[in-house]
mmCIF file of C-alpha atoms in Angstrom:
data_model
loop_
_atom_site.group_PDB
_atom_site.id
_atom_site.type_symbol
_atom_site.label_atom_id
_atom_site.label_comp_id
_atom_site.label_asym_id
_atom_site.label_seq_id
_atom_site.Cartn_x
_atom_site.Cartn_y
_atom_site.Cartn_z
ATOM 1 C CA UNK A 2 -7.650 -24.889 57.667
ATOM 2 C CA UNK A 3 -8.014 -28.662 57.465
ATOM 3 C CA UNK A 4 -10.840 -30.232 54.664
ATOM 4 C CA UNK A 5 -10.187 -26.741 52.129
ATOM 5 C CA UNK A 6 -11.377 -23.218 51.780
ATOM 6 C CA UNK A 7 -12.524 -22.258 47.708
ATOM 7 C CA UNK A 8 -14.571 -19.234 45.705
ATOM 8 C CA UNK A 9 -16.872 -19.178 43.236
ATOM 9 C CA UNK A 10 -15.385 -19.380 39.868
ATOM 10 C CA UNK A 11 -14.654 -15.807 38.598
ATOM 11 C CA UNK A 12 -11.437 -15.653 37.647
ATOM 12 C CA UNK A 13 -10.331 -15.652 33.855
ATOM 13 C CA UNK A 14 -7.005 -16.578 32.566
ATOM 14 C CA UNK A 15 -5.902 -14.549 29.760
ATOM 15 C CA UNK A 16 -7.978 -11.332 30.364
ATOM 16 C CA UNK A 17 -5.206 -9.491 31.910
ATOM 17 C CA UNK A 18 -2.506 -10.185 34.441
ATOM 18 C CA UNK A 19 -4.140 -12.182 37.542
ATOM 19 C CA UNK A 20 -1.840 -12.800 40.832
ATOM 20 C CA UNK A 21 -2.702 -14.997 43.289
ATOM 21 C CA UNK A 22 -1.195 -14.153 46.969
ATOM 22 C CA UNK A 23 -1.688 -16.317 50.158
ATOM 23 C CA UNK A 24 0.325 -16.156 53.249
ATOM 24 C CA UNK A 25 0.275 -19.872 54.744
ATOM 25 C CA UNK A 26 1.703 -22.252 57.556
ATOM 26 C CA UNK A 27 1.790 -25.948 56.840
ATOM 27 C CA UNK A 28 1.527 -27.249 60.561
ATOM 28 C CA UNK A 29 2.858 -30.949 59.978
ATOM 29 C CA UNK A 30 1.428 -32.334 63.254
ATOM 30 C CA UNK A 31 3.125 -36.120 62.390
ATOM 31 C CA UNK A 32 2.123 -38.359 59.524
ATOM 32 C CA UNK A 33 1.372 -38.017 55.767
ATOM 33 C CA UNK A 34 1.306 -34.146 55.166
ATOM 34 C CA UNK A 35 -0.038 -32.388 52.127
ATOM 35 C CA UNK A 36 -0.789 -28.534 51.743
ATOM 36 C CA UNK A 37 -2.273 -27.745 48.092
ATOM 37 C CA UNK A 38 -2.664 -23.921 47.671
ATOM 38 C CA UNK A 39 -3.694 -22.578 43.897
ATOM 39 C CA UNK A 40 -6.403 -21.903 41.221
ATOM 40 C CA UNK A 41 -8.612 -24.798 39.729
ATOM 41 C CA UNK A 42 -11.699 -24.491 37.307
ATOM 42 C CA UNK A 43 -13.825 -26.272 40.145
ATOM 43 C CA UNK A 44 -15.088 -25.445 43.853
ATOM 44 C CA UNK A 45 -14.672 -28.924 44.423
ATOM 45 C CA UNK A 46 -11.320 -29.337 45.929
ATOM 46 C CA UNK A 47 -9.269 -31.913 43.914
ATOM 47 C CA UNK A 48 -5.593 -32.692 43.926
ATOM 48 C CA UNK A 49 -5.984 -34.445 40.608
ATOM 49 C CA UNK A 50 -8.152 -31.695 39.031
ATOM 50 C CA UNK A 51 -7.188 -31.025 35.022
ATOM 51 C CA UNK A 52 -6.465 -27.078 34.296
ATOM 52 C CA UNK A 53 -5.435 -26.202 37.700
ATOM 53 C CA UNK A 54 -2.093 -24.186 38.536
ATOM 54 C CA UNK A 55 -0.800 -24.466 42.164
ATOM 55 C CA UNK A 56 1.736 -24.911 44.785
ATOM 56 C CA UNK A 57 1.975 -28.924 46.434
ATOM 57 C CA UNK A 58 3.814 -29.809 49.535
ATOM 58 C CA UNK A 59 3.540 -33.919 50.140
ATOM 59 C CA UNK A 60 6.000 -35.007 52.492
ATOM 60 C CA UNK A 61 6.033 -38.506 51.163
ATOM 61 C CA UNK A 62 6.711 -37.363 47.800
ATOM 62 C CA UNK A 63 9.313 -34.194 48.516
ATOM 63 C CA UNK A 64 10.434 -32.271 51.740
ATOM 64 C CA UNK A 65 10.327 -29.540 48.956
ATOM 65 C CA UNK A 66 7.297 -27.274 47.486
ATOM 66 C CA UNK A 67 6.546 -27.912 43.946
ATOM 67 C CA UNK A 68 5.234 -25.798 41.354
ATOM 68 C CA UNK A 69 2.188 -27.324 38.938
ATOM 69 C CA UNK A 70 0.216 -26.365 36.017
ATOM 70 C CA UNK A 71 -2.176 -28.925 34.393
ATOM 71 C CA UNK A 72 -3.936 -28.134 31.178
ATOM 72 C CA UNK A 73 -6.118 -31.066 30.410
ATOM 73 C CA UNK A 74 -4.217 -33.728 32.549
ATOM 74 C CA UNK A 75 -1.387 -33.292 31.459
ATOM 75 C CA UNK A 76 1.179 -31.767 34.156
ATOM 76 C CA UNK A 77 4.222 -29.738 34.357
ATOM 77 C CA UNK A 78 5.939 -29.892 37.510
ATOM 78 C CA UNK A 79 9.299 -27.910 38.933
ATOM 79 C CA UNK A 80 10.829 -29.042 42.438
ATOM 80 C CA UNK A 81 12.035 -26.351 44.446
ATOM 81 C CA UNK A 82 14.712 -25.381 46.814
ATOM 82 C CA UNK A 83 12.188 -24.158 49.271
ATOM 83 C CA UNK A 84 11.695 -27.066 52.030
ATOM 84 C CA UNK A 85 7.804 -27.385 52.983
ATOM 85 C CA UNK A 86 8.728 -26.906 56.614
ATOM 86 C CA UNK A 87 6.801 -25.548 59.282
ATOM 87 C CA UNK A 88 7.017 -21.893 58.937
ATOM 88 C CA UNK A 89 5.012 -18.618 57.319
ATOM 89 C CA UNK A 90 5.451 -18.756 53.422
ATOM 90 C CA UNK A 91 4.112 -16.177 50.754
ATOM 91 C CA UNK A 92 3.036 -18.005 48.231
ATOM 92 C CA UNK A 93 2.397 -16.342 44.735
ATOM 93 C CA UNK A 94 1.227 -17.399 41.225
ATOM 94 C CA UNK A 95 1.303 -14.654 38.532
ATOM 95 C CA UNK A 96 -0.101 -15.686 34.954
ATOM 96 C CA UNK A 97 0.604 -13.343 32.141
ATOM 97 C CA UNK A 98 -1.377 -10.972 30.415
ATOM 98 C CA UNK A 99 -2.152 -13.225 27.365
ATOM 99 C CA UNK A 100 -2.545 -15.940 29.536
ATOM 100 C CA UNK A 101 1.170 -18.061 28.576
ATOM 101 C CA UNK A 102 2.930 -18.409 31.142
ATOM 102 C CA UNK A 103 3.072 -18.518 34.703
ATOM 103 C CA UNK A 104 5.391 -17.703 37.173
ATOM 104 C CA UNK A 105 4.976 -18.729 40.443
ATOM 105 C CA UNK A 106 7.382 -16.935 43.805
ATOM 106 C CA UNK A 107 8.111 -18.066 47.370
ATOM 107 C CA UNK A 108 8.917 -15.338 49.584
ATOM 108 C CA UNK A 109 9.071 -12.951 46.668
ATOM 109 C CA UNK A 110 11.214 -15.243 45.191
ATOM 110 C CA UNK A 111 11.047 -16.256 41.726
ATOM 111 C CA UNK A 112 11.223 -20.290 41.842
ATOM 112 C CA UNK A 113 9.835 -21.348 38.501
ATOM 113 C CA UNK A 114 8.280 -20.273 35.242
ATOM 114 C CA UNK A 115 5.793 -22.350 33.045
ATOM 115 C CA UNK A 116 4.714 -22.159 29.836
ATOM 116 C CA UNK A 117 4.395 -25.617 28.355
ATOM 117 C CA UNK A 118 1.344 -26.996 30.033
ATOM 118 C CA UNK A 119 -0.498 -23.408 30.702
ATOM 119 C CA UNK A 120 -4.606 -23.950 31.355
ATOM 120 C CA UNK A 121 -6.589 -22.668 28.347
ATOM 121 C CA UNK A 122 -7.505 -18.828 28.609
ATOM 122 C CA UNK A 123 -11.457 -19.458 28.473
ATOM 123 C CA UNK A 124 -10.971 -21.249 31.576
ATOM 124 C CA UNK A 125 -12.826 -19.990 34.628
ATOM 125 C CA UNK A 126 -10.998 -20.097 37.799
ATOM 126 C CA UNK A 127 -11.581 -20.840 42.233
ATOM 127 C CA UNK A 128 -9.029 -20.044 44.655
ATOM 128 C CA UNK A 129 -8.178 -23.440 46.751
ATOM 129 C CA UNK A 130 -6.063 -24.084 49.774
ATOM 130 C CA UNK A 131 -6.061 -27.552 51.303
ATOM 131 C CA UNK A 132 -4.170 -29.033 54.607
ATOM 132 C CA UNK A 133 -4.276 -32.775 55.560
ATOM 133 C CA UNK A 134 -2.656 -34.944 57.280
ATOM 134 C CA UNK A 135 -2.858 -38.367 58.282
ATOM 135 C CA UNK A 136 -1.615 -37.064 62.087
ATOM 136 C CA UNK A 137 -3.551 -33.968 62.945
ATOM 137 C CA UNK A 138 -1.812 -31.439 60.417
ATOM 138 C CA UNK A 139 -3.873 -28.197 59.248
ATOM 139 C CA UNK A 140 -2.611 -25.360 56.965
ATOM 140 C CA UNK A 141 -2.751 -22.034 59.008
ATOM 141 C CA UNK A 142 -4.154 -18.689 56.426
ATOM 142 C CA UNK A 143 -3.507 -15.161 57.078
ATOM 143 C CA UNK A 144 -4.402 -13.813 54.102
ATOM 144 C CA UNK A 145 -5.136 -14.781 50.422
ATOM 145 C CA UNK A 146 -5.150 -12.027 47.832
ATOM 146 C CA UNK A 147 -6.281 -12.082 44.086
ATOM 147 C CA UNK A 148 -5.519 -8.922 41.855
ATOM 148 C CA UNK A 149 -6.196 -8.909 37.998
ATOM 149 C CA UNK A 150 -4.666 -5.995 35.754
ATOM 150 C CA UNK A 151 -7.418 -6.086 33.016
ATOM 151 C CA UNK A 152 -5.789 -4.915 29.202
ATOM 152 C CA UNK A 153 -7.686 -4.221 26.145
ATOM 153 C CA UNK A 154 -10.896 -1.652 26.082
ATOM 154 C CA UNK A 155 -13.781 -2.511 29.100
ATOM 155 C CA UNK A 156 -16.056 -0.146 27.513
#
């Protein structure tokens, strides 16, 4: 996957617990890498877009993943321990019932909770995942999963 992969919006925040899954492989392939993999309110890909929440690898920024959640444009971000090397990485993002926090996982792996800068719960969501590279990098997929536990009555 090289110029981005995205849905239709259809995914509320705050209707239930929603978990985003995707099994990835940054391949670096030399140069400026970056591997964006997350929810935004637009099928536009953006790495600047407001209300998004997603995983960033940027290996001229951090040989680390990084955690992000923008409401308007303002950002919270958490470095991990987890270096952005070439290898298979489950990547998960699970916001909250209510829609307050988030908690994102690496390899099942809790690595950081948000709650400051959590996108508003009207917000409609797309799936994104982005590879480039200024060498000839693309982000391998095997699989991207979305699950939402719906609470209160459907009737």
């Amino acid at each position: 996957l090289r110029d981005g992969m995205t849905t239709e919006k259809n995914f509320l925040i705050g209707s239930g617990q929603l978990t985003y899954e995707a099994w990835i492989k940054p391949i670096s392939g030399g140069g400026n890498y970056r591997a964006y993999v997350g929810l935004q309110p637009s099928v536009a890909i953006s790495e600047s877009s407001v209300n998004s929440i997603y995983f960033q690898y940027h290996s001229s920024t951090s040989a680390y993943w990084q955690c992000k959640s923008v409401k308007s444009s303002t950002t919270e971000t958490t470095t991990t321990a987890v270096l952005g090397a070439e290898a298979w990485f489950l990547l998960k993002i699970v916001v909250s019932s209510n829609g307050s926090s988030i908690e994102f996982f690496i390899d099942d792996v809790s690595v950081a909770t948000h709650s400051t800068q959590v996108p508003a719960s009207t917000s409609a969501y797309a799936l994104f995942l982005k590879g480039a590279s200024t060498g000839n990098g693309p982000m391998r997929v095997d699989a991207v999963k979305v699950s939402i536990s719906l609470t209160g009555d459907r009737a």
